[in-house]
Amino acid sequence: MKQIHKVFPSSLLLLILITINCALFQSKVRYANVNFDYSAISKNYFSPTQSKPFPLTVQRGNNLYSSTTKDGRYLFYATDQKGNFDVWFRDLQSSIVVPITDNPFSESKPAISPDGKYLVFVSEEFDSEGDLILLQIEPDEWI
């Protein structure tokens, strides 16, 4: 019994010291955006000798109903990765992917207005057959 009593306090002390050390000396983690250029990939996939498509979305679930801005930089699409469809935003020049909606009801079929200022999509929040929702978009804020 005396051996157990001696081992327990020293291991407890060691655990406390490790915890304090980690808390005091842990640096703040900063995440940097990763720029991603599809042009190198597209040269390999979209050439007269190659006909394979490449993915713009790499996440679980069905990724459907895409719409891009006129300049081709931003992609909006619906995905059911969380069990029901939600609308997501993807900056095609970086690795940034942001959920636009995150609700227990389905939202799908996003479409960008010709001027690129609005997103319209189908939402089942108030009607199970779907209503059109108009949302002013702010891609620079989402990035």
CSV table of C-alpha atoms in Angstrom, one decimal:
chain,number,residue,atom,x,y,z
A,1,MET,CA,0.0,0.0,0.0
A,2,LYS,CA,2.8,2.4,0.8
A,3,GLN,CA,4.3,1.9,-2.7
A,4,ILE,CA,1.0,2.8,-4.4
A,5,HIS,CA,0.7,5.9,-2.2
A,6,LYS,CA,4.2,7.1,-3.2
A,7,VAL,CA,3.8,6.4,-7.0
A,8,PHE,CA,0.4,8.1,-7.3
A,9,PRO,CA,1.4,11.6,-6.0
A,10,SER,CA,4.5,11.8,-8.2
A,11,SER,CA,2.6,10.8,-11.3
A,12,LEU,CA,-0.1,13.2,-10.4
A,13,LEU,CA,2.5,16.0,-10.0
A,14,LEU,CA,4.1,15.1,-13.3
A,15,LEU,CA,0.7,15.3,-15.0
A,16,ILE,CA,0.0,18.7,-13.5
A,17,LEU,CA,3.4,20.0,-14.6
A,18,ILE,CA,2.9,18.8,-18.1
A,19,THR,CA,-0.5,20.4,-18.3
A,20,ILE,CA,0.8,23.8,-16.9
A,21,ASN,CA,3.8,23.6,-19.3
A,22,CYS,CA,1.5,23.0,-22.3
A,23,ALA,CA,-0.9,25.8,-21.3
A,24,LEU,CA,1.9,28.4,-20.6
A,25,PHE,CA,4.1,27.8,-23.6
A,26,GLN,CA,1.5,26.9,-26.3
A,27,SER,CA,1.7,29.4,-29.1
A,28,LYS,CA,-1.4,30.7,-30.8
A,29,VAL,CA,-2.1,28.8,-34.0
A,30,ARG,CA,-2.7,31.0,-37.0
A,31,TYR,CA,-4.1,29.5,-40.2
A,32,ALA,CA,-3.2,30.9,-43.5
A,33,ASN,CA,-5.3,30.6,-46.6
A,34,VAL,CA,-4.0,28.1,-49.1
A,35,ASN,CA,-4.1,29.4,-52.7
A,36,PHE,CA,-5.1,26.9,-55.2
A,37,ASP,CA,-4.9,27.2,-58.9
A,38,TYR,CA,-7.0,25.0,-61.0
A,39,SER,CA,-5.3,26.1,-64.2
A,40,ALA,CA,-2.6,23.5,-64.0
A,41,ILE,CA,-5.1,20.7,-63.4
A,42,SER,CA,-7.4,22.0,-66.1
A,43,LYS,CA,-4.6,21.8,-68.7
A,44,ASN,CA,-4.2,18.1,-68.0
A,45,TYR,CA,-7.9,17.4,-67.9
A,46,PHE,CA,-9.3,19.7,-70.6
A,47,SER,CA,-7.2,19.0,-73.6
A,48,PRO,CA,-7.9,17.4,-76.9
A,49,THR,CA,-6.3,14.2,-75.6
A,50,GLN,CA,-8.0,14.1,-72.2
A,51,SER,CA,-11.6,13.9,-71.4
A,52,LYS,CA,-11.7,13.1,-67.7
A,53,PRO,CA,-13.4,15.6,-65.5
A,54,PHE,CA,-11.9,16.8,-62.2
A,55,PRO,CA,-13.7,17.6,-59.0
A,56,LEU,CA,-14.4,21.1,-57.8
A,57,THR,CA,-15.8,19.8,-54.5
A,58,VAL,CA,-14.0,17.2,-52.5
A,59,GLN,CA,-16.3,16.4,-49.6
A,60,ARG,CA,-18.7,13.6,-48.6
A,61,GLY,CA,-22.2,13.5,-49.8
A,62,ASN,CA,-24.0,14.4,-52.9
A,63,ASN,CA,-22.7,17.7,-54.3
A,64,LEU,CA,-25.3,19.0,-56.8
A,65,TYR,CA,-26.9,22.1,-58.4
A,66,SER,CA,-23.8,24.3,-58.9
A,67,SER,CA,-23.7,27.9,-60.0
A,68,THR,CA,-20.6,30.0,-60.6
A,69,THR,CA,-20.1,33.8,-60.7
A,70,LYS,CA,-19.7,35.4,-64.1
A,71,ASP,CA,-15.9,35.6,-63.6
A,72,GLY,CA,-15.7,31.9,-62.6
A,73,ARG,CA,-14.0,32.6,-59.3
A,74,TYR,CA,-16.8,31.5,-56.9
A,75,LEU,CA,-18.8,28.3,-56.9
A,76,PHE,CA,-22.1,27.8,-55.1
A,77,TYR,CA,-23.5,24.3,-54.7
A,78,ALA,CA,-25.8,22.2,-52.6
A,79,THR,CA,-24.5,19.3,-50.6
A,80,ASP,CA,-26.1,16.7,-48.3
A,81,GLN,CA,-23.0,15.9,-46.3
A,82,LYS,CA,-24.8,16.6,-43.0
A,83,GLY,CA,-28.0,14.6,-43.9
A,84,ASN,CA,-30.0,17.2,-45.7
A,85,PHE,CA,-29.1,19.7,-48.5
A,86,ASP,CA,-27.5,23.0,-47.6
A,87,VAL,CA,-26.0,25.6,-49.9
A,88,TRP,CA,-22.2,26.0,-49.7
A,89,PHE,CA,-19.7,28.5,-51.1
A,90,ARG,CA,-16.3,27.7,-52.6
A,91,ASP,CA,-13.6,30.1,-53.7
A,92,LEU,CA,-12.0,28.4,-56.7
A,93,GLN,CA,-8.7,30.3,-56.2
A,94,SER,CA,-8.1,29.0,-52.7
A,95,SER,CA,-9.1,26.2,-50.4
A,96,ILE,CA,-11.9,28.1,-48.7
A,97,VAL,CA,-15.2,26.3,-48.5
A,98,VAL,CA,-18.0,27.9,-46.4
A,99,PRO,CA,-21.5,26.8,-45.6
A,100,ILE,CA,-24.0,29.4,-46.6
A,101,THR,CA,-26.9,27.7,-44.9
A,102,ASP,CA,-26.9,25.2,-42.1
A,103,ASN,CA,-30.5,24.3,-41.3
A,104,PRO,CA,-32.5,21.1,-40.5
A,105,PHE,CA,-34.6,21.7,-43.6
A,106,SER,CA,-33.3,21.3,-47.2
A,107,GLU,CA,-32.0,24.1,-49.3
A,108,SER,CA,-30.8,23.5,-52.8
A,109,LYS,CA,-30.5,24.7,-56.4
A,110,PRO,CA,-28.4,27.9,-55.9
A,111,ALA,CA,-28.2,30.4,-58.8
A,112,ILE,CA,-26.2,33.6,-59.0
A,113,SER,CA,-27.8,36.8,-60.4
A,114,PRO,CA,-26.2,38.1,-63.6
A,115,ASP,CA,-24.6,41.0,-61.7
A,116,GLY,CA,-23.2,38.6,-59.1
A,117,LYS,CA,-24.7,40.4,-56.2
A,118,TYR,CA,-27.5,37.9,-55.3
A,119,LEU,CA,-27.9,34.3,-54.7
A,120,VAL,CA,-31.3,32.6,-55.0
A,121,PHE,CA,-32.0,29.1,-53.8
A,122,VAL,CA,-34.9,26.8,-53.0
A,123,SER,CA,-35.6,26.4,-49.3
A,124,GLU,CA,-38.1,24.0,-47.6
A,125,GLU,CA,-38.1,26.0,-44.4
A,126,PHE,CA,-41.7,27.3,-44.8
A,127,ASP,CA,-43.0,25.0,-47.5
A,128,SER,CA,-42.0,21.4,-48.0
A,129,GLU,CA,-42.3,21.9,-51.7
A,130,GLY,CA,-39.9,24.8,-51.6
A,131,ASP,CA,-39.8,28.6,-51.7
A,132,LEU,CA,-37.3,30.8,-53.4
A,133,ILE,CA,-35.0,32.7,-51.1
A,134,LEU,CA,-33.0,35.7,-52.2
A,135,LEU,CA,-29.7,36.4,-50.4
A,136,GLN,CA,-27.3,39.3,-51.0
A,137,ILE,CA,-23.8,37.7,-51.3
A,138,GLU,CA,-20.6,39.0,-49.8
A,139,PRO,CA,-17.8,36.6,-51.1
A,140,ASP,CA,-15.0,38.9,-49.8
A,141,GLU,CA,-16.4,38.7,-46.3
A,142,TRP,CA,-16.7,34.9,-46.4
A,143,ILE,CA,-13.1,34.6,-47.5
